Short mmCIF file of C-alpha atoms in Angstrom, two decimals:
data_model
loop_
_atom_site.label_atom_id
_atom_site.label_comp_id
_atom_site.label_asym_id
_atom_site.label_seq_id
_atom_site.Cartn_x
_atom_site.Cartn_y
_atom_site.Cartn_z
CA MET A 1 0.04 -0.05 0.10
CA THR A 2 1.63 3.31 -1.10
CA LYS A 3 -0.98 5.60 0.54
CA LYS A 4 -3.48 5.63 3.65
CA MET A 5 -5.57 8.09 5.60
CA LEU A 6 -7.19 7.52 8.75
CA PRO A 7 -10.62 9.25 9.42
CA VAL A 8 -10.61 12.60 11.66
CA THR A 9 -13.19 14.61 12.76
CA ILE A 10 -12.60 18.34 14.40
CA PRO A 11 -13.91 18.02 17.58
CA ILE A 12 -15.58 20.47 19.86
CA VAL A 13 -12.73 21.68 21.79
CA VAL A 14 -9.29 22.17 19.89
CA GLY A 15 -7.57 24.78 22.40
CA TYR A 16 -4.84 22.41 23.64
CA LYS A 17 -3.12 19.22 22.27
CA ARG A 18 -4.00 17.26 25.01
CA TYR A 19 -7.60 17.44 24.36
CA SER A 20 -7.65 17.95 20.54
CA HIS A 21 -5.92 15.16 19.18
CA PHE A 22 -7.68 12.45 21.22
CA LEU A 23 -10.94 14.33 20.44
CA ALA A 24 -10.17 14.04 16.97
CA VAL A 25 -10.19 10.47 17.22
CA MET A 26 -12.98 9.88 19.40
CA SER A 27 -15.09 12.21 17.49
CA ASN A 28 -14.99 9.94 14.72
CA ASP A 29 -18.16 8.30 16.68
CA GLU A 30 -21.20 10.52 16.95
CA LYS A 31 -21.95 8.58 20.30
CA SER A 32 -18.84 10.12 21.99
CA GLN A 33 -20.14 13.44 21.93
CA ALA A 34 -22.38 12.50 25.09
CA TRP A 35 -19.21 11.82 26.93
CA ILE A 36 -17.46 14.98 25.94
CA LEU A 37 -20.49 16.94 27.02
CA ASN A 38 -20.67 15.08 30.23
CA HIS A 39 -16.91 15.90 31.34
CA PHE A 40 -16.03 19.07 29.69
CA ILE A 41 -17.73 21.34 32.26
CA GLN A 42 -15.66 22.51 35.11
CA LEU A 43 -12.62 24.83 34.38
CA TYR A 44 -9.80 25.54 36.50
CA THR A 45 -6.59 27.56 36.75
CA ASP A 46 -4.23 24.57 36.07
CA LYS A 47 -1.34 26.88 36.31
CA PRO A 48 -0.46 30.35 37.92
CA PHE A 49 -1.35 32.93 35.02
CA ASP A 50 2.01 34.74 35.68
CA LYS A 51 4.07 31.43 35.19
CA ASP A 52 2.46 29.74 31.90
CA ILE A 53 0.32 30.79 29.29
CA HIS A 54 -1.83 27.32 29.68
CA TRP A 55 -3.26 28.47 32.88
CA LEU A 56 -6.62 28.09 32.20
CA SER A 57 -8.06 24.58 31.58
CA PHE A 58 -10.83 22.10 31.78
CA TYR A 59 -10.86 20.00 34.91
CA LEU A 60 -11.34 16.50 33.48
CA GLY A 61 -9.43 14.64 36.57
CA GLU A 62 -6.86 13.69 34.15
CA PRO A 63 -4.51 16.29 31.85
CA LEU A 64 -4.61 13.92 29.12
CA ILE A 65 -7.88 12.66 28.45
CA TRP A 66 -6.70 9.14 26.98
CA ARG A 67 -5.60 8.40 30.79
CA HIS A 68 -9.42 9.17 32.07
CA ASN A 69 -10.45 5.65 33.43
CA ASN A 70 -13.99 6.36 32.31
CA ASN A 71 -13.24 6.95 28.59
CA PRO A 72 -14.06 4.05 26.70
CA TRP A 73 -13.47 5.29 23.22
CA ILE A 74 -9.81 5.59 23.71
CA TYR A 75 -7.18 2.24 23.56
CA THR A 76 -3.66 3.36 23.87
CA GLN A 77 -0.33 1.94 23.98
CA GLU A 78 2.60 4.04 25.45
CA ILE A 79 6.26 3.22 24.07
CA GLU A 80 9.31 4.98 24.50
CA LEU A 81 10.96 6.19 21.13
CA SER A 82 14.34 4.77 22.44
CA LEU A 83 12.87 1.32 22.32
CA ILE A 84 11.28 1.85 18.89
CA ASN A 85 14.70 2.86 17.51
CA GLN A 86 16.25 -0.50 18.69
CA LEU A 87 13.81 -2.50 17.10
CA THR A 88 12.69 -0.71 13.56
CA PRO A 89 13.23 2.43 11.56
CA LEU A 90 10.60 4.82 13.05
CA ASP A 91 8.78 5.68 9.78
CA GLU A 92 8.07 1.97 9.25
CA PHE A 93 6.83 1.61 12.68
CA ILE A 94 4.57 4.52 11.86
CA ILE A 95 3.06 3.53 8.71
CA SER A 96 2.57 0.07 10.34
CA CYS A 97 0.37 1.87 12.98
CA ILE A 98 -1.54 3.78 10.18
CA ASP A 99 -1.90 0.12 8.12
CA ASN A 100 -3.46 -1.08 11.48
CA ASN A 101 -5.84 1.91 11.97
CA GLN A 102 -3.83 3.06 14.79
CA TYR A 103 -3.07 6.84 14.71
CA VAL A 104 0.37 8.16 16.42
CA TYR A 105 0.72 10.92 19.24
CA ILE A 106 4.27 11.80 18.93
CA ASN A 107 6.59 14.20 20.66
CA CYS A 108 8.71 16.43 18.29
CA ASP A 109 11.11 19.37 18.61
CA TYR A 110 9.75 21.85 16.46
CA PHE A 111 13.00 23.58 15.68
CA TYR A 112 13.15 20.90 12.92
CA VAL A 113 9.36 20.91 12.03
CA PRO A 114 9.18 22.94 8.76
CA TYR A 115 5.63 24.27 8.97
CA SER A 116 6.27 25.56 12.47
CA ASN A 117 6.57 29.13 13.77
CA PHE A 118 9.45 27.68 15.80
CA TYR A 119 11.24 26.07 12.66
CA GLY A 120 15.02 27.04 12.63
CA LYS A 121 14.59 29.46 15.44
CA ALA A 122 14.16 27.95 18.98
CA ASN A 123 13.97 24.45 20.38
CA ARG A 124 10.19 23.73 21.44
CA ARG A 125 8.71 20.12 22.57
CA SER A 126 5.13 19.85 21.13
CA GLN A 127 2.84 16.70 20.14
CA LEU A 128 1.32 15.93 17.02
CA LEU A 129 -0.99 13.48 15.70
CA ILE A 130 -0.26 11.30 12.40
CA THR A 131 -3.12 10.13 10.56
CA GLY A 132 -1.86 9.18 7.31
CA TYR A 133 1.11 8.46 5.01
CA ASP A 134 1.86 8.75 0.99
CA LEU A 135 4.85 7.07 0.02
CA GLU A 136 4.75 8.56 -3.51
CA LYS A 137 4.96 11.95 -1.99
CA ASN A 138 7.29 10.82 0.76
CA GLU A 139 5.23 12.67 3.47
CA PHE A 140 2.90 12.17 6.40
CA THR A 141 -0.45 13.66 7.00
CA LEU A 142 -0.82 14.78 10.62
CA MET A 143 -3.37 16.86 12.87
CA ASP A 144 -1.74 20.15 14.27
CA TYR A 145 -2.07 23.83 14.60
CA PHE A 146 -1.07 25.95 11.45
CA ASN A 147 -2.01 29.63 11.02
CA ALA A 148 -3.81 29.38 14.54
CA GLN A 149 -6.07 26.79 13.08
CA TYR A 150 -6.37 22.89 14.25
CA MET A 151 -6.46 21.29 10.60
CA ALA A 152 -4.53 18.61 8.62
CA VAL A 153 -1.04 19.32 7.29
CA THR A 154 1.73 17.22 5.64
CA ILE A 155 5.54 16.85 6.35
CA SER A 156 8.10 14.83 4.98
CA ILE A 157 8.86 11.45 6.31
CA PRO A 158 12.40 12.27 6.90
CA ALA A 159 11.63 15.67 8.45
CA LEU A 160 9.16 13.97 10.89
CA VAL A 161 11.89 11.15 11.82
CA HIS A 162 14.42 13.51 12.33
CA ALA A 163 12.45 16.18 14.38
CA ALA A 164 10.86 13.12 16.56
CA LYS A 165 14.46 11.53 17.27
CA GLN A 166 15.36 15.16 18.80
CA GLY A 167 13.38 14.02 21.64
CA ILE A 168 12.61 16.17 24.56
CA TYR A 169 14.91 19.28 24.37
CA GLY A 170 17.30 19.77 27.21
CA GLN A 171 16.73 16.28 28.65
CA VAL A 172 20.16 14.32 29.03
CA LEU A 173 18.47 10.86 28.55
CA ASN A 174 15.82 11.05 25.57
CA ARG A 175 12.69 9.63 27.47
CA SER A 176 10.41 10.70 24.75
CA LYS A 177 7.42 8.56 24.17
CA ILE A 178 4.89 7.70 21.64
CA VAL A 179 1.03 6.88 22.14
CA VAL A 180 -0.73 4.62 19.68
CA ILE A 181 -3.99 5.02 19.58
CA GLU A 182 -7.06 3.15 18.52
CA LEU A 183 -10.84 3.86 18.49
CA ASN A 184 -12.73 1.44 20.29
CA GLN A 185 -16.34 0.81 19.13
CA VAL A 186 -18.52 1.56 21.89
CA GLU A 187 -22.24 0.46 20.98
CA HIS A 188 -23.66 2.75 24.01
CA TYR A 189 -22.84 5.42 26.41
CA GLU A 190 -25.08 6.09 29.30
CA PHE A 191 -24.95 10.16 29.99
CA ASN A 192 -24.09 10.29 33.58
CA PHE A 193 -26.53 12.60 34.71
CA SER A 194 -25.36 12.95 38.46
CA LEU A 195 -21.75 13.78 37.13
CA ALA A 196 -23.16 16.73 35.25
CA SER A 197 -25.31 18.00 38.00
CA LYS A 198 -22.07 17.94 40.42
CA LEU A 199 -19.67 19.29 38.03
CA LEU A 200 -22.49 22.39 37.03
CA LYS A 201 -22.73 23.12 40.57
CA ASP A 202 -19.06 22.76 41.40
CA TYR A 203 -18.63 25.39 38.42
CA LEU A 204 -21.29 27.81 39.46
CA TYR A 205 -20.15 27.46 43.29
CA ALA A 206 -16.66 27.76 42.37
CA ARG A 207 -15.75 24.45 44.40
CA ASN A 208 -12.87 22.16 43.96
CA SER A 209 -14.29 18.98 42.19
CA TYR A 210 -11.29 16.92 43.44
CA GLU A 211 -12.78 16.96 46.89
CA ARG A 212 -16.08 15.25 45.53
CA MET A 213 -13.86 12.90 43.26
CA PRO A 214 -10.63 12.31 44.92
CA LEU A 215 -9.63 9.61 42.28
CA PHE A 216 -8.95 12.09 39.73
CA THR A 217 -5.38 13.74 39.67
CA LYS A 218 -5.12 16.26 42.59
CA PRO A 219 -4.71 19.95 41.34
CA ARG A 220 -2.60 22.32 42.85
CA GLU A 221 -3.54 23.96 46.07
CA GLN A 222 -3.99 27.58 44.96
CA ALA A 223 -6.35 26.69 41.85
CA SER A 224 -9.37 28.66 41.28
CA TYR A 225 -12.36 26.78 39.97
CA GLY A 226 -15.58 27.51 38.00
CA ILE A 227 -16.94 31.02 38.11
CA ASP A 228 -13.98 32.00 40.19
CA VAL A 229 -11.83 31.99 37.11
CA TYR A 230 -13.29 35.17 36.11
CA THR A 231 -11.29 36.87 38.79
CA ASP A 232 -8.29 35.50 37.54
CA LEU A 233 -9.01 36.76 34.10
CA GLN A 234 -9.48 40.20 35.35
CA HIS A 235 -6.27 39.91 37.30
CA PHE A 236 -4.56 38.68 34.12
CA LEU A 237 -5.98 41.82 32.03
CA ASP A 238 -4.47 43.80 34.69
CA ARG A 239 -0.93 42.35 34.05
CA ILE A 240 -1.11 42.91 30.42
CA GLU A 241 -2.19 46.37 31.05
CA GLN A 242 0.88 46.82 33.38
CA GLN A 243 2.84 45.06 30.44
CA SER A 244 4.01 42.52 33.10
CA THR A 245 3.09 39.12 31.95
CA ALA A 246 3.52 37.09 28.39
CA HIS A 247 0.33 37.90 26.40
CA SER A 248 -1.74 35.15 25.39
CA SER A 249 -5.07 34.49 23.54
CA LEU A 250 -5.38 30.79 24.94
CA PRO A 251 -7.26 31.61 28.19
CA PHE A 252 -9.98 33.71 26.36
CA HIS A 253 -10.08 30.77 23.65
CA ILE A 254 -10.59 28.22 26.52
CA LEU A 255 -13.41 30.27 28.01
CA TYR A 256 -14.87 30.62 24.35
CA GLU A 257 -14.61 26.86 23.71
CA HIS A 258 -16.25 26.26 27.60
CA LYS A 259 -19.40 28.40 26.40
CA LYS A 260 -19.74 26.32 23.30
CA CYS A 261 -19.66 23.04 25.40
CA MET A 262 -22.35 24.87 27.64
CA ARG A 263 -24.62 25.63 24.95
CA LEU A 264 -24.32 22.02 23.42
CA LEU A 265 -24.99 20.29 26.82
CA PHE A 266 -28.10 22.34 26.86
CA ASP A 267 -29.13 21.41 23.34
CA TYR A 268 -28.23 17.59 24.32
CA LEU A 269 -30.36 17.78 27.46
CA SER A 270 -33.24 19.01 26.04
CA LYS A 271 -33.38 17.22 22.70
CA THR A 272 -32.91 13.91 24.56
CA GLY A 273 -35.60 14.87 26.75
CA ARG A 274 -33.50 14.90 29.98
CA ILE A 275 -34.70 18.44 30.88
CA LYS A 276 -37.87 20.62 29.57
CA PRO A 277 -36.77 22.58 26.40
CA SER A 278 -36.58 26.35 26.84
CA ALA A 279 -36.16 28.68 23.96
CA ALA A 280 -35.40 31.58 26.31
CA LEU A 281 -32.49 29.67 28.13
CA ALA A 282 -31.30 28.56 24.65
CA ASP A 283 -31.15 32.20 23.64
CA GLU A 284 -29.12 32.89 26.78
CA PHE A 285 -26.59 30.05 26.32
CA ALA A 286 -26.19 31.24 22.44
CA LEU A 287 -25.29 34.95 23.98
CA LEU A 288 -22.70 33.71 26.18
CA VAL A 289 -21.22 32.17 23.12
CA ASP A 290 -21.32 35.24 21.44
CA LYS A 291 -19.91 37.17 23.85
CA THR A 292 -17.11 35.24 24.86
CA LEU A 293 -16.21 35.37 21.04
CA VAL A 294 -16.42 39.20 21.21
CA LEU A 295 -13.94 38.74 24.19
CA ARG A 296 -11.58 36.57 22.55
CA ASN A 297 -11.70 38.71 19.32
CA LEU A 298 -11.27 41.92 21.49
CA TYR A 299 -7.92 40.43 22.77
CA LEU A 300 -6.77 39.40 19.08
CA LYS A 301 -7.21 43.16 18.35
CA LEU A 302 -5.23 44.06 21.01
CA GLU A 303 -2.29 41.79 20.02
CA ILE A 304 -2.47 43.47 16.58
CA SER A 305 -2.88 47.05 17.55
CA GLU A 306 -1.09 47.12 20.95
CA ASP A 307 -4.10 49.54 22.05
CA LEU A 308 -4.05 48.97 25.82
CA LEU A 309 -7.69 51.15 25.83
CA LEU A 310 -9.09 47.87 24.56
CA ILE A 311 -8.36 46.58 27.82
CA GLY A 312 -11.16 48.59 29.65
CA LYS A 313 -13.72 46.95 26.97
CA MET A 314 -12.23 43.57 27.91
CA LYS A 315 -12.75 44.00 31.83
CA GLN A 316 -16.62 44.92 31.09
CA CYS A 317 -17.00 42.11 28.47
CA VAL A 318 -15.72 39.68 31.46
CA GLU A 319 -18.12 41.08 34.01
CA THR A 320 -21.02 40.94 31.58
CA ILE A 321 -20.26 37.29 30.56
CA LYS A 322 -19.70 36.33 34.19
CA ALA A 323 -23.35 37.68 35.31
CA LEU A 324 -24.85 36.06 32.22
CA GLU A 325 -23.51 32.70 32.81
CA ILE A 326 -24.52 32.69 36.46
CA SER A 327 -28.21 33.35 35.46
CA ALA A 328 -28.17 30.62 32.72
CA LEU A 329 -26.51 28.12 34.88
CA GLU A 330 -28.86 28.81 37.86
CA LYS A 331 -31.88 28.01 35.35
CA LEU A 332 -30.08 25.01 33.97
CA ILE A 333 -29.22 23.71 37.36
CA GLY A 334 -33.01 24.18 38.17
CA PHE A 335 -34.27 22.11 35.30
CA ILE A 336 -31.86 19.36 36.07
CA ASP A 337 -32.84 19.25 39.75
CA ASP A 338 -36.48 19.43 38.89
CA ALA A 339 -35.73 16.24 36.28
CA GLY A 340 -34.09 14.37 38.89
CA SER A 341 -36.95 14.77 41.34
CA ILE A 342 -39.47 13.46 38.75
CA ASN A 343 -37.21 10.58 37.79
CA LEU A 344 -36.32 9.91 41.63
CA LYS A 345 -40.45 9.74 42.08
CA GLN A 346 -41.02 7.45 39.31
CA GLU A 347 -38.29 5.09 40.60
CA THR A 348 -39.94 5.21 43.93
CA LEU A 349 -43.49 4.35 42.46
CA ASP A 350 -41.79 1.63 40.34
CA GLU A 351 -40.36 -0.17 43.52
CA ALA A 352 -43.48 0.25 45.40
CA SER A 353 -45.35 -1.36 42.76
CA SER A 354 -42.81 -4.20 42.38
CA VAL A 355 -43.31 -5.09 46.05
CA HIS A 356 -47.23 -5.27 45.96
CA SER A 357 -47.12 -7.26 42.60
#
């Protein structure tokens, strides 16, 4: 076989590769959307905003969703690159994986990745998802960010092999790993109504979700949760205004993706009959998405123009979004609690009926 491409679906969340590469595989099965909406509910400050631009994240219990023990769609095998190099040429290994319908998640030094912004400029460890090959063109097809978009790009096979073999820049031992990913066939996923309710309440009341789910990875001690991340966003804007922190659109993009998830969660619960439909609440969630998109775009305008006066508009926008979200989530949680009460009454009646029959 000289050419093969595995299917990829652009997922709901593409903000970070630790989400997007695995979701791009999972999302080939439409049923996985219920799992995604069930888990992409809580936000937290994964890192201090003055230390790392990736500070705002979804709290899933695991930084990489393939390690999530409740993810039935992803089967993975993790192998050290050094071991593969001892056994077989890396390009042959990757091609063999693709032939076996296995995606390859691999670390590379982006100094050696031609389409990267870091190419020839700076050593930067990052990951890409290899989804196909074309031997006639001598290239791999992969999913990665290009011009700020998560999309399919190509790279020559020799360039990819060289970039991967550089491993993790700065480490004495190259302990770089490859993750081989397979999409499991899942007949049915039962949406966890109780989990969704807990996570929504944790978000609204800014509670540490780890306290109710201690099997998850423990977050850092000073992390903020849910609605409290708006305070961190305001402080982040203060630091940008004072020019005392690194600029980044990432937290604003993650906030935007979170509102998209909230709107889709409401739509899913309504369409599947788990809560009563509400056109008014649907409009509120749609407005939240629009407002967070405006906020993200204001930041991008700020980055281009360097007009610090835009920060005042962004701060007002953050407060508007926060107030809108509190209102929308209070109503959604009310609908969920009402639905839970009805289901509990029905279960009690069913149990009583079975006892008397």
